[in-house]
Short mmCIF file of C-alpha atoms in Angstrom, two decimals:
data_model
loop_
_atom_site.label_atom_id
_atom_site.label_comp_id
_atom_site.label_asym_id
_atom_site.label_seq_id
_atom_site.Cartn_x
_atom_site.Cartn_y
_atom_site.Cartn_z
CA UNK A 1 -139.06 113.45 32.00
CA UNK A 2 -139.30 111.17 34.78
CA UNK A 3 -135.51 110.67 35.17
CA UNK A 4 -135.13 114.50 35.50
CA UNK A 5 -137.95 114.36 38.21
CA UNK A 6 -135.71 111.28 40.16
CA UNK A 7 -132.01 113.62 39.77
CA UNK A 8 -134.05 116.37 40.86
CA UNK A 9 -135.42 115.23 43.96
CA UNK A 10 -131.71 113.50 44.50
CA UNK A 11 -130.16 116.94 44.41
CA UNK A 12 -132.33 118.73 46.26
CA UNK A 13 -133.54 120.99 43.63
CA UNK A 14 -136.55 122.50 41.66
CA UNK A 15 -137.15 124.80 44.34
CA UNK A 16 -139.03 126.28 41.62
CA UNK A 17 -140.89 122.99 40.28
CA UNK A 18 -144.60 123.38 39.46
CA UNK A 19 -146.30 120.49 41.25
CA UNK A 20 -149.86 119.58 40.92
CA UNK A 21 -151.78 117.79 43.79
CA UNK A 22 -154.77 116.19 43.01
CA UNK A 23 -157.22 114.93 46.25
CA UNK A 24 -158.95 112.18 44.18
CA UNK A 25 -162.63 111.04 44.87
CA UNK A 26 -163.66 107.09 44.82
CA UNK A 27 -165.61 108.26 41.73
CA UNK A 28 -166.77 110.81 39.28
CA UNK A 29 -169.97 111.85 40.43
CA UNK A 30 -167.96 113.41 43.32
CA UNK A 31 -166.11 116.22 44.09
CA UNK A 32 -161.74 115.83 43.26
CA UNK A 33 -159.48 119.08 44.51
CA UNK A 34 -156.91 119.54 42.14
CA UNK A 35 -154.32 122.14 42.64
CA UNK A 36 -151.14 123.92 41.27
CA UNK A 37 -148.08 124.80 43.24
CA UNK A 38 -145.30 127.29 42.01
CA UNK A 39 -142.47 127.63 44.27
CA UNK A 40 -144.78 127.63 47.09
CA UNK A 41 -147.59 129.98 45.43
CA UNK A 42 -151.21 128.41 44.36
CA UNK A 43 -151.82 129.52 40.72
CA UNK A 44 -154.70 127.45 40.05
CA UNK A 45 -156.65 125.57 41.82
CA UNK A 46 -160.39 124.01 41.29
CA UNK A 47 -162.52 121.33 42.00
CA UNK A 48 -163.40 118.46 38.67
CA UNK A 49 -164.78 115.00 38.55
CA UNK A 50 -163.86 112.75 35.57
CA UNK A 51 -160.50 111.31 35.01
CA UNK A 52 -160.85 113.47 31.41
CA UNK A 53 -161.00 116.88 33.23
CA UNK A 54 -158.33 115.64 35.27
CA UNK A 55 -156.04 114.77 32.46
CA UNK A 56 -157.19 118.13 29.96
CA UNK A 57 -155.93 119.76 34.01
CA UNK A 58 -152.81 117.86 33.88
CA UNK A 59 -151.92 118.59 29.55
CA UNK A 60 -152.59 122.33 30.70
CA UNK A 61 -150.24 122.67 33.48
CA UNK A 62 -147.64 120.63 32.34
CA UNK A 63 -146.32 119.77 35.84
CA UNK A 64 -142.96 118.07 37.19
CA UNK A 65 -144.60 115.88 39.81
CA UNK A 66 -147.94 114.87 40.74
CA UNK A 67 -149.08 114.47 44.05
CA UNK A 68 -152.47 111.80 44.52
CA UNK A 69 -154.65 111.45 47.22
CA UNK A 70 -155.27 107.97 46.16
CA UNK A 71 -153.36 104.29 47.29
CA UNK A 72 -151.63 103.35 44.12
CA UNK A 73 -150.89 99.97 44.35
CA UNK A 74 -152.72 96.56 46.12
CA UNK A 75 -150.60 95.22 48.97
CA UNK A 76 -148.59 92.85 48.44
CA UNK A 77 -150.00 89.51 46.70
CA UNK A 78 -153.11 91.33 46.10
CA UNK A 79 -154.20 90.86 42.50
CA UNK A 80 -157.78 92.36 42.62
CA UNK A 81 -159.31 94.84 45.36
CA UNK A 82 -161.83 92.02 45.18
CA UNK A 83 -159.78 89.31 46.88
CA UNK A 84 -161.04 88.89 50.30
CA UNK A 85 -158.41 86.25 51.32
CA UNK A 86 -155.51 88.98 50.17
CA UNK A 87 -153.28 91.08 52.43
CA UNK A 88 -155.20 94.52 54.10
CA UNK A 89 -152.30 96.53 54.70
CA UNK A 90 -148.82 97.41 52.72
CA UNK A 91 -145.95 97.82 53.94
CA UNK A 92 -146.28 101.94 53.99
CA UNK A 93 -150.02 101.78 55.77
CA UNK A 94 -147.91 99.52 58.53
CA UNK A 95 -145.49 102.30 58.80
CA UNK A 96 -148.58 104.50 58.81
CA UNK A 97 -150.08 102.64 61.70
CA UNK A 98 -146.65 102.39 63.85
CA UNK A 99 -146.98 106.42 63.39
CA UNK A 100 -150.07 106.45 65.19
CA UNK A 101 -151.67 108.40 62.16
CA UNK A 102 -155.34 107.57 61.68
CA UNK A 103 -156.51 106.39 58.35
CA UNK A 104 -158.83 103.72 56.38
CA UNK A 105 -157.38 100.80 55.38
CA UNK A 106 -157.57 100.16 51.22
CA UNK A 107 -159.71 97.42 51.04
CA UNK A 108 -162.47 98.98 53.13
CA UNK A 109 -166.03 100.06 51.99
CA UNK A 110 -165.66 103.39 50.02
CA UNK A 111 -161.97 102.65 49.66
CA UNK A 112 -162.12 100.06 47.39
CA UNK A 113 -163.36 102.25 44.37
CA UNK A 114 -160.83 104.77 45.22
CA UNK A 115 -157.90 102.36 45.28
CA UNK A 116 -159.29 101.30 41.74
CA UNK A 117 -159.74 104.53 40.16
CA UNK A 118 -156.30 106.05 41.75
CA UNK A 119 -154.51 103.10 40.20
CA UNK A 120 -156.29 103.30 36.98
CA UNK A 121 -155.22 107.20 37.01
CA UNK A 122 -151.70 106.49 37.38
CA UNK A 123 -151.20 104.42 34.38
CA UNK A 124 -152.99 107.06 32.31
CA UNK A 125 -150.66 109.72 33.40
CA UNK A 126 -147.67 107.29 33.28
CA UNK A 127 -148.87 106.92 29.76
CA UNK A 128 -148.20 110.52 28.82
CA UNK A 129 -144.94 111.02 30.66
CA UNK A 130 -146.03 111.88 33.94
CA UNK A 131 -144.57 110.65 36.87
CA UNK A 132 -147.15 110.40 40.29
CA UNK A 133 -146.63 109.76 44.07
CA UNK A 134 -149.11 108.72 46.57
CA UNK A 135 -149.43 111.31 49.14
CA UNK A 136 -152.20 111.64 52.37
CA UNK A 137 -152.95 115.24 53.26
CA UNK A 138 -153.55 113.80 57.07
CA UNK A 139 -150.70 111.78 57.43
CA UNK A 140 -148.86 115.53 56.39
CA UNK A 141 -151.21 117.68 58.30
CA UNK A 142 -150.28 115.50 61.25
CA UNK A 143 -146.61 115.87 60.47
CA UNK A 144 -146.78 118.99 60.20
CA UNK A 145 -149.08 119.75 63.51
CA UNK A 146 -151.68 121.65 61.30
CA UNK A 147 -155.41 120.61 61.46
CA UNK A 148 -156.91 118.23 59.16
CA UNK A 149 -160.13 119.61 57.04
CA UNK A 150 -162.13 117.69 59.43
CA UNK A 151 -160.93 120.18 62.48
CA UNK A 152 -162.59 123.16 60.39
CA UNK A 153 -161.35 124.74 56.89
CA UNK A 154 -160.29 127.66 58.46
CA UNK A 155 -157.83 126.21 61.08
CA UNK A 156 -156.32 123.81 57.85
CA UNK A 157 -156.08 127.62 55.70
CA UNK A 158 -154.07 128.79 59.05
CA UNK A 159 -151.60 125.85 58.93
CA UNK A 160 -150.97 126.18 55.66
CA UNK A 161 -150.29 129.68 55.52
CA UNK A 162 -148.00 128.83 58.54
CA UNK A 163 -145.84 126.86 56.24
CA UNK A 164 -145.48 129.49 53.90
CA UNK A 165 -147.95 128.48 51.13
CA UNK A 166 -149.22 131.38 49.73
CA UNK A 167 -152.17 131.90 47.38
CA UNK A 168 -155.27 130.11 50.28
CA UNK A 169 -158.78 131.79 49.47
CA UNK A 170 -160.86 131.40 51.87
CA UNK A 171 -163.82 130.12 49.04
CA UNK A 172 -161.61 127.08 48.47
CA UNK A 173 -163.31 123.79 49.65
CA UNK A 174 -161.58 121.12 52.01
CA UNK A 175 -161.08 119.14 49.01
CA UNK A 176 -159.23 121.85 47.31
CA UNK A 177 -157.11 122.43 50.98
CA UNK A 178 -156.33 119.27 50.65
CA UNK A 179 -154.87 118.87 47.22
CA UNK A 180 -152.91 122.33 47.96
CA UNK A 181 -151.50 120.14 50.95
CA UNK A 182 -150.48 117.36 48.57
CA UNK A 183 -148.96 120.24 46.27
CA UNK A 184 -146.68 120.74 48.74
CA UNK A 185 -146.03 117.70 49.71
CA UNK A 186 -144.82 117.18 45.69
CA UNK A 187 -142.70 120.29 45.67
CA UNK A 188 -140.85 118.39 49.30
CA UNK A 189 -140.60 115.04 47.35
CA UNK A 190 -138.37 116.80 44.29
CA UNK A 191 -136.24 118.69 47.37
CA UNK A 192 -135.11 115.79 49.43
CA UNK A 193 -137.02 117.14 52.21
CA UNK A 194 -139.77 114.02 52.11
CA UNK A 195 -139.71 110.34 54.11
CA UNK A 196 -141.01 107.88 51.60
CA UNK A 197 -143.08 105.17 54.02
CA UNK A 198 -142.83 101.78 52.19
CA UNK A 199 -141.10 101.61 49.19
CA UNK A 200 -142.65 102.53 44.83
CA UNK A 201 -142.73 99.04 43.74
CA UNK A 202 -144.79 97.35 46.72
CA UNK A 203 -146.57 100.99 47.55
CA UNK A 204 -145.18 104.34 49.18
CA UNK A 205 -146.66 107.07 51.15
CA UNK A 206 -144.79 110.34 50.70
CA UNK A 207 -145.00 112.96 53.71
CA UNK A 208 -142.71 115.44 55.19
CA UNK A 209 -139.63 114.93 57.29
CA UNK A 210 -139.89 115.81 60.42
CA UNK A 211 -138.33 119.12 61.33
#
């Protein structure tokens, strides 16, 4: 599965791909958008909490790429979050920061769980043939020029719809605008029309290209 996901996004194909993008929460008690991209039409989308509706989501939908709000690897040298003396940044938050593109660094307060429970997620998928990239809705909303769900829900529905995704209700939560932003994000990745920031062994941030 996963080397038809790498030829695909080589040859620019599965314009057709379903793509899931999940905007992962540090932990379970809180709220993780998950949505599923078709072409470039929503057909589900809803927000879950433990890693076992995430994975009953995943079995269900069957998708060709998923998209995680989440960092997915320490930085470099890094064995445990919990190593103070370790490296902050990776090589793609660097790239991230020469971008001007505002975001927290990994091994900061709330970010610490979230690193740990995006990383943990990724092995369970990789487990049952899924392949996962590590997308951020703002670095893309930024790309893009679209607001971020900070900037109000209903400007980030406007951008979106902009772009040509199609399926927004307006009763879907930033969380769930956000994971719809990752979709899409996915369904670039398996075009060829993504940068990769960094590189998958050390860490990678997947966004748009510019236009």
């Amino acid at each position: 599965m996963n080397h038809r996901i790498d030829t695909a996004h080589k040859r620019g194909r599965q314009t057709r791909s379903t793509v899931v993008g999940i905007d992962l929460a540090g932990r379970p008690n809180h709220n993780t958008g998950i949505c599923t991209l078709r072409g470039k039409t929503i057909i589900f989308c809803e927000t879950v909490h433990t890693d076992e509706e995430i994975l009953a989501y995943v079995e269900r939908t069957k998708p060709d790429i998923i998209a995680i709000d989440a960092p997915l690897n320490l930085p470099p040298g890094r064995k445990t979050i919990e190593d103070r003396n370790g490296e902050h940044f990776r090589p793609c938050d660097r790239a991230l920061l020469e971008r001007g593109i505002r975001f927290f660094p990994i091994t900061l307060g709330p970010m610490r769980s979230l690193t740990i429970r995006g990383i943990a997620l990724k092995k369970k998928l990789s487990r049952k043939g899924y392949k996962g990239i590590e997308m951020f809705p703002g670095a893309a909303q930024d790309v893009w020029g679209i607001a971020r769900k900070q900037d109000g829900l209903a400007k980030l529905r406007r951008g979106l719809e902009k772009l040509g995704l199609c399926g927004l209700d307006k009763k879907m939560n930033g969380d769930e605008l956000d994971a719809a932003t990752g979709a899409l994000v996915g369904k670039l990745f398996l075009e060829g029309k993504s940068e990769v920031l960094g590189n998958f062994r050390q860490g990678a941030i997947v966004i748009p290209k510019l236009r």
